[in-house]
N, CA and C of each residue as an Amber inpcrd file, in Angstrom:
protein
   465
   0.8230000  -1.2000000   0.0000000   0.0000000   0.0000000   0.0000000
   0.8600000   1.2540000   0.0000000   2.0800000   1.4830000   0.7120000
   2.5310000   2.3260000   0.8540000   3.5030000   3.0760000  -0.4920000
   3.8190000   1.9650000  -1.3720000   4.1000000   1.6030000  -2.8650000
   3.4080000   2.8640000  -3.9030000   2.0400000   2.4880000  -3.4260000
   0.8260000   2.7660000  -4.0910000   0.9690000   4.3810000  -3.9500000
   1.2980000   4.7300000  -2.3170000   0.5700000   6.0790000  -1.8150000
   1.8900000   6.8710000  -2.6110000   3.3100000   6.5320000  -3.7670000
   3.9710000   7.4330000  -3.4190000   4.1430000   7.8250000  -5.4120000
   3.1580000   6.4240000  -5.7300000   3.2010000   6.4620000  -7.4330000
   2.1860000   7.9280000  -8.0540000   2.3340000   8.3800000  -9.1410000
   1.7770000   9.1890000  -9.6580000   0.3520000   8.1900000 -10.2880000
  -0.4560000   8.7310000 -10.2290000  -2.0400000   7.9570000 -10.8700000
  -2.6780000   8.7760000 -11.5270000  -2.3470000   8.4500000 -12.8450000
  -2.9840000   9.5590000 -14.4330000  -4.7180000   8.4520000 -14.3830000
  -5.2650000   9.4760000 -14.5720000  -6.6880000   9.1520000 -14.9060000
  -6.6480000   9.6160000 -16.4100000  -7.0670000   9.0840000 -17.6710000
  -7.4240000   9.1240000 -18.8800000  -8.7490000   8.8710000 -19.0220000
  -9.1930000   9.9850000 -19.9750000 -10.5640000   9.9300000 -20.5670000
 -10.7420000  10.0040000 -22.0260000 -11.4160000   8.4430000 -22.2950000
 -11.0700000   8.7490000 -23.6830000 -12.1010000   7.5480000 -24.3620000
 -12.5040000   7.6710000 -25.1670000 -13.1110000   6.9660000 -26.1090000
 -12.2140000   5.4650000 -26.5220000 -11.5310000   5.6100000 -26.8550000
 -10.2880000   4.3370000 -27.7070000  -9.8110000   4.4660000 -26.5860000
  -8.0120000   3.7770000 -26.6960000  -7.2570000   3.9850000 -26.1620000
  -5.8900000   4.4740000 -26.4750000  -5.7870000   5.2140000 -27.5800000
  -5.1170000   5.7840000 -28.0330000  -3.7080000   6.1810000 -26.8290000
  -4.5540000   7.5230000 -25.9850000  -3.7170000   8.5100000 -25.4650000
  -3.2390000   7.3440000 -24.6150000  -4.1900000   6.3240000 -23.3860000
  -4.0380000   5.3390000 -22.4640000  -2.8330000   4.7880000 -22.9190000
  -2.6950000   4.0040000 -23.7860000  -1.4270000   3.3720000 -24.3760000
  -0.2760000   4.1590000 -24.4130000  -0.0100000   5.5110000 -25.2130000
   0.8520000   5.7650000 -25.3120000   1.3590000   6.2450000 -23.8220000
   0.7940000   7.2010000 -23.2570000   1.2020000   7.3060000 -21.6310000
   1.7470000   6.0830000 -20.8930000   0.6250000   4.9280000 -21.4790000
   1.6810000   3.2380000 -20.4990000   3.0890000   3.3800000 -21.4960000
   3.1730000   3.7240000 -22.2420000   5.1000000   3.1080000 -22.8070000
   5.5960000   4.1790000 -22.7260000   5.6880000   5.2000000 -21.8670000
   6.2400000   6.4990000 -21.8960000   7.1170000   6.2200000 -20.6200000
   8.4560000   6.4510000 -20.3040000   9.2420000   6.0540000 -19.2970000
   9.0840000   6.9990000 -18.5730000   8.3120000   6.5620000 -17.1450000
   8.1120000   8.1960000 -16.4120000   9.5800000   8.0030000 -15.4380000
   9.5420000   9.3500000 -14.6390000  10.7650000   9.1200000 -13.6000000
  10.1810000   8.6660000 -12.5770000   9.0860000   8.1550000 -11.9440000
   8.8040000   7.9500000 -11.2160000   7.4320000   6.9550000 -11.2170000
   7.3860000   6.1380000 -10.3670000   6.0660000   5.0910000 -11.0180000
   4.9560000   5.4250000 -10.9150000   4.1030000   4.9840000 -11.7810000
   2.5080000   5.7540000 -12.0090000   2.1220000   4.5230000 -12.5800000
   0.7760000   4.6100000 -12.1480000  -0.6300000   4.0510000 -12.2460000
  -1.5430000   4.8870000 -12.9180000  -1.8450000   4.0500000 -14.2600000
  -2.5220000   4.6620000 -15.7750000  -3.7070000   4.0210000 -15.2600000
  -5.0440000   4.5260000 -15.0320000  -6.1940000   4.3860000 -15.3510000
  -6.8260000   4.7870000 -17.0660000  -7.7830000   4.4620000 -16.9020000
  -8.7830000   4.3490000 -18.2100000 -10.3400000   4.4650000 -17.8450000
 -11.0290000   5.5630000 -18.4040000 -12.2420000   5.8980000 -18.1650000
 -12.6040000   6.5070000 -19.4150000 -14.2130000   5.6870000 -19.8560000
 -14.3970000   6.0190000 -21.1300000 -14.9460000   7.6060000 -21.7560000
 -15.7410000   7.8230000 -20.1820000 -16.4690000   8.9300000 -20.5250000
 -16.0970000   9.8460000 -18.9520000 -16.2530000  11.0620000 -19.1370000
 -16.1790000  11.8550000 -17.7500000 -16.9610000  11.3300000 -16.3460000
 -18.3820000  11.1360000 -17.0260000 -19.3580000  10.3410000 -16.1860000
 -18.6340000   8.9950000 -15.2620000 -17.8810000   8.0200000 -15.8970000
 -17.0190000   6.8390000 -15.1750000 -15.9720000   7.5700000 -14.6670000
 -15.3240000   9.1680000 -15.4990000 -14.2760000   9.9070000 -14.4160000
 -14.9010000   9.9960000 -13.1090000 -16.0020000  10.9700000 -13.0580000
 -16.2980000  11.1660000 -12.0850000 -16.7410000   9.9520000 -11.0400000
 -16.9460000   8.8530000 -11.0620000 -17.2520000   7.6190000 -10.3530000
 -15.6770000   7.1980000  -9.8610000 -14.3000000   7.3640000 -10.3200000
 -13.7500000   6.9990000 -10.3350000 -13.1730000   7.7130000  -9.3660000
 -13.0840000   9.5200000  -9.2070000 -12.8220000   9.9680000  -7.9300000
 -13.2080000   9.9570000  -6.8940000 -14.6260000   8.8720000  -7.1430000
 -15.1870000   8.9970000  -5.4110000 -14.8510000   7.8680000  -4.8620000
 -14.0170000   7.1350000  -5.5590000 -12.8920000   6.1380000  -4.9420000
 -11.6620000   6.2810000  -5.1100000 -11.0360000   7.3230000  -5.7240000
  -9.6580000   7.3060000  -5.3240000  -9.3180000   8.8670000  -5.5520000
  -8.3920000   9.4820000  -5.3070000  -7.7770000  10.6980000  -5.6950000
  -6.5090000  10.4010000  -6.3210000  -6.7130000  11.3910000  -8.0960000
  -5.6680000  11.2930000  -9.2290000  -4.9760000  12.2430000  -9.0390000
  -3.3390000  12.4590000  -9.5010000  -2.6890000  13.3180000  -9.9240000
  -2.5390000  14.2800000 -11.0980000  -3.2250000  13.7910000 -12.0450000
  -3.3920000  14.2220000 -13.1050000  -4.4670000  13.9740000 -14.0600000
  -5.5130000  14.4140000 -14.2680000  -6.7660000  14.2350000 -15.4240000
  -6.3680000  14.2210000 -17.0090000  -6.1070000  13.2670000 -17.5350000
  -5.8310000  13.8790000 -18.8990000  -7.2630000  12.9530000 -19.6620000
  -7.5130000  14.6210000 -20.6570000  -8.7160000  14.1420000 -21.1550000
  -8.7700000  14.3480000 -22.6210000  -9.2570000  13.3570000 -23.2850000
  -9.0830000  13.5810000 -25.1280000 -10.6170000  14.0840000 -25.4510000
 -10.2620000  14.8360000 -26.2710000 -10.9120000  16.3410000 -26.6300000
 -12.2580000  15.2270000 -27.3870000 -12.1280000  14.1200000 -27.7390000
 -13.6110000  13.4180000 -28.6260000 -14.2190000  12.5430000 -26.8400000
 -13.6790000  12.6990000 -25.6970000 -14.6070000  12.2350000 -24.7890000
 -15.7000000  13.3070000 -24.6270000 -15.0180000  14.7570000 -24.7880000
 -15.8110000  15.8850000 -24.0580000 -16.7760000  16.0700000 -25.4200000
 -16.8420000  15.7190000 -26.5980000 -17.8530000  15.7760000 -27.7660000
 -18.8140000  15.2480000 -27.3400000 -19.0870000  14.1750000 -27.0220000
 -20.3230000  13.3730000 -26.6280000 -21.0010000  13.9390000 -25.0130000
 -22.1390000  14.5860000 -25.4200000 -23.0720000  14.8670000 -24.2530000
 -21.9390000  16.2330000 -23.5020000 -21.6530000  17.3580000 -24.4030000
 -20.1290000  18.4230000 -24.2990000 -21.2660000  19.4110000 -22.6640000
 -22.5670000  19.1880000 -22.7420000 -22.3990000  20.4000000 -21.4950000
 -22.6780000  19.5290000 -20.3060000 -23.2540000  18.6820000 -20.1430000
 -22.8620000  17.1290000 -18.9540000 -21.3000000  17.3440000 -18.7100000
 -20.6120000  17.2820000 -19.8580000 -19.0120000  16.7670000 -19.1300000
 -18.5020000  18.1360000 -18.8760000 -18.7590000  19.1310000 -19.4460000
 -18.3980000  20.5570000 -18.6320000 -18.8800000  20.9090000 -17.7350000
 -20.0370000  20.3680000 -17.4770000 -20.5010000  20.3540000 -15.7940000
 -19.6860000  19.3760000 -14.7320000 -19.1610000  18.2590000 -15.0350000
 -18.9540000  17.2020000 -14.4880000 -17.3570000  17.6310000 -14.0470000
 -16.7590000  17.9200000 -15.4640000 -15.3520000  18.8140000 -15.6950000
 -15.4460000  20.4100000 -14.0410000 -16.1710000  20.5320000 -14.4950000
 -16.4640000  21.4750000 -13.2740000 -16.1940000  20.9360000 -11.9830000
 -17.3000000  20.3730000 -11.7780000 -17.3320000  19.5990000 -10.3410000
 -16.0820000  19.3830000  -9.8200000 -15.5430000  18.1650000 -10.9120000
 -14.0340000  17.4930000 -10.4550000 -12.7760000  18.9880000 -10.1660000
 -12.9150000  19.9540000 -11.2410000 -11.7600000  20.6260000 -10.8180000
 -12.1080000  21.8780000  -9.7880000 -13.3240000  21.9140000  -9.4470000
 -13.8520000  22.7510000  -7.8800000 -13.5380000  21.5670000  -6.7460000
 -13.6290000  20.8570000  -6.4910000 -13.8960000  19.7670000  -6.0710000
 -12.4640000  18.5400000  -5.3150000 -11.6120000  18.6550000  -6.0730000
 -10.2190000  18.1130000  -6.4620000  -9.1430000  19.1460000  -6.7760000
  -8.7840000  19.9750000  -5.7290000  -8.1610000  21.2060000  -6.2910000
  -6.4830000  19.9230000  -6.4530000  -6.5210000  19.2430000  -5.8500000
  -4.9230000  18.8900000  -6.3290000  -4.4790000  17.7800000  -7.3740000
  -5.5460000  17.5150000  -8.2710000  -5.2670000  17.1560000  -9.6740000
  -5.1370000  18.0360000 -10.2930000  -4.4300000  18.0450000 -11.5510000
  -3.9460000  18.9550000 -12.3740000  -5.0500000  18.1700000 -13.8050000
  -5.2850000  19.0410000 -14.2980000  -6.0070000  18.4830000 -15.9160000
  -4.9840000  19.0500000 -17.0900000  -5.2410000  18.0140000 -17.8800000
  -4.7330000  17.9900000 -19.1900000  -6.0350000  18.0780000 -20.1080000
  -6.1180000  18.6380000 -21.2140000  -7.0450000  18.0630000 -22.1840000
  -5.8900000  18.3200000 -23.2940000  -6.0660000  17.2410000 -24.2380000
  -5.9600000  16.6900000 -25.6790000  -6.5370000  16.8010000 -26.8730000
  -6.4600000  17.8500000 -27.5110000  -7.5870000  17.6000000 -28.8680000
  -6.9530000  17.5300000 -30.3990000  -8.1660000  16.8160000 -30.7970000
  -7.4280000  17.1880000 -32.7530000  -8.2860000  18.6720000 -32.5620000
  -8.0610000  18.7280000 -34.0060000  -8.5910000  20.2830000 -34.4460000
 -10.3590000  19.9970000 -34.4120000 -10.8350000  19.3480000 -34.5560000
 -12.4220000  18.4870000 -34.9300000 -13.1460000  19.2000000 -33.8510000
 -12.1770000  18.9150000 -32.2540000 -12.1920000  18.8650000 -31.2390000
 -11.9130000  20.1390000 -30.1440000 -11.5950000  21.4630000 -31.0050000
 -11.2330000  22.3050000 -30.3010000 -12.2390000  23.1820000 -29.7440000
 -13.4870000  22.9500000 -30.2600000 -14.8740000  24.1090000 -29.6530000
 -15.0880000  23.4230000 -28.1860000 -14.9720000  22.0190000 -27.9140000
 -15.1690000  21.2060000 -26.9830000 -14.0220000  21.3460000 -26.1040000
 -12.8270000  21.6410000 -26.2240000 -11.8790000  22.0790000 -25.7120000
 -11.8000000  22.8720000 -25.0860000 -12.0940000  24.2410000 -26.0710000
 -12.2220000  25.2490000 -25.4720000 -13.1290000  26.1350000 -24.3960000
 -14.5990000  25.2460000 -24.4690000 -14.9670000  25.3860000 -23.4220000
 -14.7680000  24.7910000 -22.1880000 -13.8040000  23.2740000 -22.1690000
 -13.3010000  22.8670000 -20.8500000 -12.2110000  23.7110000 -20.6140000
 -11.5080000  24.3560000 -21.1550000 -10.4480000  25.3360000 -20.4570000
 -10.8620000  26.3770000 -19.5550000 -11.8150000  26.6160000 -20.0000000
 -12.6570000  27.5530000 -19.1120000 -13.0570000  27.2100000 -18.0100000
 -13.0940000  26.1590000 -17.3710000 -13.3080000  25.7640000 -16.2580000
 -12.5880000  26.0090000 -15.3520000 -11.1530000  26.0570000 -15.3750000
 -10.4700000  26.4370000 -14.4500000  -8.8190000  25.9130000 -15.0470000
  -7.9920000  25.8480000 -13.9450000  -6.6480000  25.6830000 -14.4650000
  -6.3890000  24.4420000 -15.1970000  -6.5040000  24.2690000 -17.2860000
  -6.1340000  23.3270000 -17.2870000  -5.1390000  23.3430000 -18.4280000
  -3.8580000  22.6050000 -18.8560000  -2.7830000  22.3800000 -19.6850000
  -3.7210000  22.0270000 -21.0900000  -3.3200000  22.4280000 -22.2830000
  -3.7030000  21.9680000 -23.4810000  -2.6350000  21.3670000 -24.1410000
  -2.9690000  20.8200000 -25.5010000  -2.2120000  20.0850000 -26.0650000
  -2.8580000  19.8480000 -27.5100000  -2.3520000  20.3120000 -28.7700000
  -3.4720000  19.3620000 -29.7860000  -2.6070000  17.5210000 -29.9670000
  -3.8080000  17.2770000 -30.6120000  -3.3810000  15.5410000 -31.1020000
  -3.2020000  15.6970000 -32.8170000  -2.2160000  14.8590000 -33.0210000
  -1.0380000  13.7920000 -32.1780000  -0.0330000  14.5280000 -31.2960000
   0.3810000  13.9520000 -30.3280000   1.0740000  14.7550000 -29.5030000
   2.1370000  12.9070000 -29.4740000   3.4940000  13.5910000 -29.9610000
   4.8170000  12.7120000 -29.2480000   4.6570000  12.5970000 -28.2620000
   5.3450000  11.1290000 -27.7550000   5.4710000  10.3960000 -26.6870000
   6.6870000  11.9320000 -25.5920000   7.9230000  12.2530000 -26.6130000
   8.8940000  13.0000000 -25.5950000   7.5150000  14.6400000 -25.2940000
   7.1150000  14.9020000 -26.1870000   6.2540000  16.2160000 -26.0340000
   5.2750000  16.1920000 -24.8700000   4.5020000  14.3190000 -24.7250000
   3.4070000  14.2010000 -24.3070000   4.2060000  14.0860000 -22.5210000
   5.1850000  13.5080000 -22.3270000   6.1640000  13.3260000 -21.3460000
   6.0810000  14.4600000 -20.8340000   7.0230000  15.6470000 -20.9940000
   6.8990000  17.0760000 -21.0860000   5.9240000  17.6380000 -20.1920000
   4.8990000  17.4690000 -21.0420000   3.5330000  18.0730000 -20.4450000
   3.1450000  17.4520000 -19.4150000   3.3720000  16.2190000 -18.8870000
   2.9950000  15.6400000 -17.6920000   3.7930000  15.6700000 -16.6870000
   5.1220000  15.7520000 -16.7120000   6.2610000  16.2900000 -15.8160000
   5.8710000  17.8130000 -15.4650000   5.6570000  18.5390000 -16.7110000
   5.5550000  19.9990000 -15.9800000   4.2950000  20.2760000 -15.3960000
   2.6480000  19.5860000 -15.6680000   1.7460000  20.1220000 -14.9100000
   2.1070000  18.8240000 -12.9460000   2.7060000  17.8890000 -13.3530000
   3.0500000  17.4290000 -12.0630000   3.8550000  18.2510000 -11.1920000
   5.2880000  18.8200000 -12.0460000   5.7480000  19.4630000 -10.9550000
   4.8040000  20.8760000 -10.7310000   4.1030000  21.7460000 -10.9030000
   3.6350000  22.2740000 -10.6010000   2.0160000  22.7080000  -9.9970000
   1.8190000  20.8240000  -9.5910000   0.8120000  21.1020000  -9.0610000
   0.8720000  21.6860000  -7.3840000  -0.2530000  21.7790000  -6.8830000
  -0.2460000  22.3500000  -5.2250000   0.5630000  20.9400000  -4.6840000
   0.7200000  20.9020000  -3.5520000   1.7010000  20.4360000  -2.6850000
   0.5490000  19.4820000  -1.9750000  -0.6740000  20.2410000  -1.4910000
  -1.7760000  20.2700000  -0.7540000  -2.7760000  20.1820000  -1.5890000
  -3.7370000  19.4520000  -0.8110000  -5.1610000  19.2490000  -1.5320000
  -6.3060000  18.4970000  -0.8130000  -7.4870000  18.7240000  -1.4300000
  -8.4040000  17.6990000  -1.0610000  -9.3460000  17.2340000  -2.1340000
  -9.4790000  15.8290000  -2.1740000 -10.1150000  15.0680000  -2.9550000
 -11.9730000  15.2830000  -2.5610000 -12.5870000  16.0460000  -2.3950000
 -13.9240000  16.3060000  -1.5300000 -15.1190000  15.4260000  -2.4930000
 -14.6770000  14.7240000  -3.5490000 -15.5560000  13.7170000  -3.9720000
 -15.4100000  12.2060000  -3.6690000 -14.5240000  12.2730000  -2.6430000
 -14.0750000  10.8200000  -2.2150000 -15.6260000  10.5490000  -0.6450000
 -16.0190000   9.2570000  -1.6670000 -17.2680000   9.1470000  -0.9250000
 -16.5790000   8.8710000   1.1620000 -17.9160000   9.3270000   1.5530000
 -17.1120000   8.7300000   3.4280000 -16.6200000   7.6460000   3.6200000
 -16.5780000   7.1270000   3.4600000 -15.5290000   5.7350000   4.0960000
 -14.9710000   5.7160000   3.6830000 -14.3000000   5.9410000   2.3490000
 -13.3290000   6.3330000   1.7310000 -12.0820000   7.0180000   2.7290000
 -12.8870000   8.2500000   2.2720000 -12.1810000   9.7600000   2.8970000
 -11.6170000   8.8550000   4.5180000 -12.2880000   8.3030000   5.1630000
 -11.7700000   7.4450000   6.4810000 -10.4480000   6.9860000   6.7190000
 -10.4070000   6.3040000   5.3160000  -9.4090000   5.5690000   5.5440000
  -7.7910000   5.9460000   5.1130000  -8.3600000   7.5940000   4.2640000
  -7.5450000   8.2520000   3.5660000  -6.7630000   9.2630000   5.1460000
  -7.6350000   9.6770000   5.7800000  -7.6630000  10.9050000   6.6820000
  -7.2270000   9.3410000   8.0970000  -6.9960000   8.3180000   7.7130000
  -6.6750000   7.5160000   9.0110000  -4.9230000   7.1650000   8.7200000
  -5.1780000   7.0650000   7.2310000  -2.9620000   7.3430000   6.7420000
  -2.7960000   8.3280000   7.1430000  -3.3480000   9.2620000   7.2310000
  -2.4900000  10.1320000   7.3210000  -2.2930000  10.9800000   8.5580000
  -2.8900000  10.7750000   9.7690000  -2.5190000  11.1030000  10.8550000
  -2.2970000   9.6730000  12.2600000  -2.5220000   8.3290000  11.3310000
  -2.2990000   7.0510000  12.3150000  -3.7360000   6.8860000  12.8690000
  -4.9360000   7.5860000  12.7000000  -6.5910000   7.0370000  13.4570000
  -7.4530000   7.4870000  12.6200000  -8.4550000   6.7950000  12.9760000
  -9.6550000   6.6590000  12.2100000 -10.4150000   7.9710000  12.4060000
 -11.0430000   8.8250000  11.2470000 -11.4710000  10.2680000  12.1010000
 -12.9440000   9.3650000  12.4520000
């Protein structure tokens, strides 16, 4: 477990698995745990069991059902101030983009994006995320067992 608490954990949102793949063969400096979520809707299910380091999201998830996942996109980054978001788009994809940027602090990128470019961008929104945070969509018992690492008791 303690393994677990010190790896980086990219959450991907994406239709295929395009971006998912290339992020798994990308040599990080440090070990990370690649999730896969098809739509924002399974994002958001996915933070109320764990807290990510990084959101990266491809610009054809946020096409399908675009003001649901900018609401949802919302939530998570009010919500999760210490993930950092990425979004990904082709050009097809940039009206959908551009209104998730608006949500709050997030890194862009168009597609195809290189493996060394795509690297890059995930090193620099990591090192500059907050230090501090709270995951406030992590359902209660959850949050328990999160808030019991980290001071030795159960709140």
């Amino acid at each position: 477990m303690n393994s677990n608490m010190n790896s980086l954990k990219i959450l991907v949102v994406e239709i295929g698995q395009v971006v998912f793949n290339q992020i798994r063969r990308i040599d990080s400096d440090q070990p990370t745990q690649t999730f896969l979520a098809k739509s924002l809707g399974h994002a958001f299910e996915k933070f109320e069991e764990m807290t990510f380091d990084v959101l990266i999201i491809n610009g054809s998830a946020l096409r399908h059902n675009i003001y649901h996942s900018i609401d949802l996109l919302e939530t998570i980054s009010d919500n999760c101030s210490i993930t950092q978001i990425i979004i990904l788009a082709e050009k097809k994809d940039l009206m959908a983009a551009s209104s998730a940027l608006k949500t709050g602090s997030c890194q862009y990128s168009r597609l195809p994006i290189d493996d060394n470019e795509l690297k890059m961008l995930i090193d620099a929104t990591v090192h500059n995320r907050p230090e501090f945070g709270m995951n406030l969509l992590l359902k209660d018992d959850i949050k328990k067992i999160y808030e019991s690492g980290m001071d030795g008791h159960l709140a």
